Amino acid sequence: MRLNLFSIPLRLPFLPTLADALLSGRMGPGLGAGRDPLALAGTLIYVPTRRAARSLAFAFQEALGGGSAILPQIRPIGEGEEAELLQSVDHATSFEPVMGELERRLHLARLVRTWRTATREAELRALLGDEDAVLPASAADALYLASDLGSLLDEIETEGVPFGQLADLAPGDLAEWWRLTLTFLKIVTEYWPAELAADGRSSEAHAKNAWLAAEAARLRAHPPEGPVILAGSTATAPHTIELMAAIAGLERGALVLPGLDMHLDDRAFSALDRSHSIAAPGHPQYGLRRILDGLGASRADVTCLGAGSERLAAREAFLSDALRPAETTDHWSRSAGEHGEDAVAGIEMIEASDPREEALAIACAMRDALSQAGATTALVTPDRNLARRVVIELERFGIRANDSAGRPLKATAPGSLALTLLSVVFAPGDPIPLLALLKHPLACLGMPPAEARRAARAIELIALRGTVDLADAANLSEIVDARLGASEPAEDGGSEIRRGLSRPARLVSKEDRALAGRYARSFVEAIAPLIALRESEDLELADYARVTTSVLEDLCRDEKGHARELYAEEPGRAMADFLASLVAAPKTGFAFPPRELEDVTDALMAGVTVRPKGGLSARAFVWGTLEARLQSVDTVILGGLNEGGWPSGARSGAFLSRMMRSEIALDPPERRIGLAAHDFWMAMGARRVILSRAARADGAPTIAARWVQRIAALGGPKRAASLGESGRVYLDAARRLEASDPVARAPRPEPRPPVELRPARYSVTEVETLIRDPYAIHARRIMQIEPLDPLMRSPNAAERGSLYHAILADFATSGEDPMAGTAFAALLDIARTHFDAARLPVEIEAFWWPRMEAIAEGYLAWERGRNARVARRHVEIGGGTRFDLSDVELVGKADRVDVMTDGSVEIIDFKTGTRPSVKQARTLLAPQLPLEGGMALRGGFDIGGAGHRIGDLVYVRLREREVVAESLAMEATKSADALDPNDLSERAVQRFEALAVHYLTPETPFKSRFRPAFAGDFTGPYDHLARSREWAVAGGESEGASEE
């Protein structure tokens, strides 16, 4: 039987050439429509994708010159077009109902989880020994695995492989891990087919196969009167080839192949067979060779449509030679000199240093291509990160590129709102998601957007900053009311008394505090239905989806009570479709606990993208390799041409090894490389082509794509250099865009305020700051700038230290004798009271209480060891001293001042951490304790007497398992002199007075980070204000080295 086989060479734009050939009659008798506007109406054309169908319709309109015509029927037949195919059935064939993708995924996830439950840990250990196994642990894990399983099912059914062949794989020939995989794949071979059969339904892949077979049978039995054409497909599935054969065998039928290589010699073309070479599936012509074999045809039976320019024909011949099978590259020694100058004409090469530079250079190249009136350009790349970067860089030039991939739904406002809501409700404790939800632009709760944002900012300051608590949305209204309850009106009706309000809350106006209260109450009411699900039993997806949808709509209510913004524009419509699909999800038995709802929603949302419509360029495009198939523009830029990127590596997949795939006649992993190679081959036919890659990515060198290496190898050093030279203009343009005039770095701040504004009174805790970072004193005391308190957080080391301090202080003042047998119990009773008042989270108290018990024992042992020498204990005692000559004052509060029986005093500082060290205190870099000693020497504490001799200065470290006393006094050694605490204390106050006087002189600047504890630490509260990182990098950190 004669077959009508055609090919459009890569040097010609595929779809415009197809339209022109059909209109001109070049495809032969019965396949021409001429210029009759009605003749096309009876033509049926199958193309691989919906994008190709739209582009072909546009090509017909262009070829007709704008005249009126009824266009042919154009139907997609490729991967992912099952639903549209089944809707186009126009013959009496009975198909089983098709199970939707979401329902199938939920069923498979249930089977995955059932398998996981049935697979006991003991069986795994016996099977795997010491080898680790990662098994699904949650509903989201099961859904991800179900998605992978669905892809395997589709591949197996599309290729026509019986499920039984999977079961026939011999476990004895496989490694232990693959044996476990075979037990898992019983889901595919046994359980899933049985469930489908019992339900009387089929999968989309099975239905597509049935449609293809039925359509082929219909065409053979009842040939249509009009032309039938299948164009542009490289699919090699058996049922697709069956349809190809049926269409090509029709008197008015035709199969049009994309870019069949007519230049490759017969020896090389014959090598494109798996039996000949394991690498054959990686060749761009492998799929077309399989199609011809399936049709029982050869290249001699194929007619080329169109000739194209001689220059592009020369390029095509060169590329054919460059990409020939590896077994025949010995031909290069004879053919290298046969390719003329036109071989690489119109090809340029960008080799950037990194992906960022590559993206900007590509943007420059696209901008240059658009400088010609009416010209079109496209970036083709499988690298979505590169694509997004290029889209952003094009905005420099005011170009809004038409990005075919769009954005993930989770990255849009509706998607982020849904995921943030579920995180806040079912994973309470983190204030950041809660604040993000309150401030979300879609969350209005019946208020105007501006009011809602004001209310959210007020709630942040009132309830979520400067407090230590669990950030739980369920209690938000109570927290706000409790904080606002601290503000009471004055009795005389005047201004209110903000008694007890936190410092951030005092920044909120009275009007905004009222607004915050209303917003918080509305917020808690809106999310209440989801809060109620926290303790519910396991539910199925639709049950959760109905409540989630209702809450989302309530959060997004505008002043009129509508949730229009939630469903506005493309992101909103995509969100509406997504939520509708979840609400309509049938019962499948796949139930899960509420705490997993966020991860489940994230898993289901992962594959949903939002494609913008309108407002985008009609001349600049960004395509993935699938979207680029059969498309044509004036300038094509092929980006990300590195091994592992384009092409990606040959990966066997999660479930089947290379050997297992071979045994059941599935394509090897290299088949994907072959598809990528064909995409590259077809894209190289554009009038102007720019190849692009980055020499380094992720901090490591990259390897150029194999096709780029082959072009360079066959073309030789001279041609390779010319390609790089022609592409360097875009790199130079990118580098000029990034270049900037040298900008002087900010100098180290050295403010010199007037003397009358300079502080003359310091607390002992501020003196270390004055030594290390005088600018911080200037900012806080003179400029009166206070850092905003941190967000609400769980108790940490600072709260633990305060808690232990308070417990020990209460015990010391309780009158309980530390020598008594009841002292330990009394101390723990006091501790229990403080712990209960602190209302610590259970998981934190579980760590802190045992440590408190250990501290109690150590503390009492320390007290008992010195009890006989202590006359009186003064706890949390404040004091101060004034220096008459300089009029400088020093104030402070000591943890403990013990008057000893010999009349001396010991000053004690309790520490739960390791800083400051004894060394820092002795060298007066951390002078707080010595300064307290100096105050005691001058009678600064009200403990009786005008002054006291210092017996010792002691840090008492409350460590995890022990209490350790560290004295600042030191006896003489061979390497160091003795250190008397009186001398140390006196020296400390003298240095302080001199330092304070120094900063009271007009010429003395308050320098930033004069003597930092850690040179590379820029986390101080005023470091960003001083732009410390900027000037420190420039060398401004040289003064005052770090002592650690």
PDB file of N, CA and C in Angstrom, residues 314 590 618 699:
ATOM      1  N   ALA A 314      22.839  24.579   3.850  1.00  0.00           N
ATOM      2  CA  ALA A 314      24.219  24.265   4.205  1.00  0.00           C
ATOM      3  C   ALA A 314      24.359  24.074   5.712  1.00  0.00           C
ATOM      4  N   PHE A 590      -9.111   7.886  51.131  1.00  0.00           N
ATOM      5  CA  PHE A 590      -7.824   8.500  51.484  1.00  0.00           C
ATOM      6  C   PHE A 590      -8.088   9.633  52.479  1.00  0.00           C
ATOM      7  N   ALA A 618       3.799  40.474  21.893  1.00  0.00           N
ATOM      8  CA  ALA A 618       3.452  39.542  20.818  1.00  0.00           C
ATOM      9  C   ALA A 618       4.664  39.234  19.957  1.00  0.00           C
ATOM     10  N   GLY A 699      28.358  27.403  41.727  1.00  0.00           N
ATOM     11  CA  GLY A 699      29.713  27.401  42.258  1.00  0.00           C
ATOM     12  C   GLY A 699      30.650  26.368  41.670  1.00  0.00           C
TER      13      GLY A 699
END
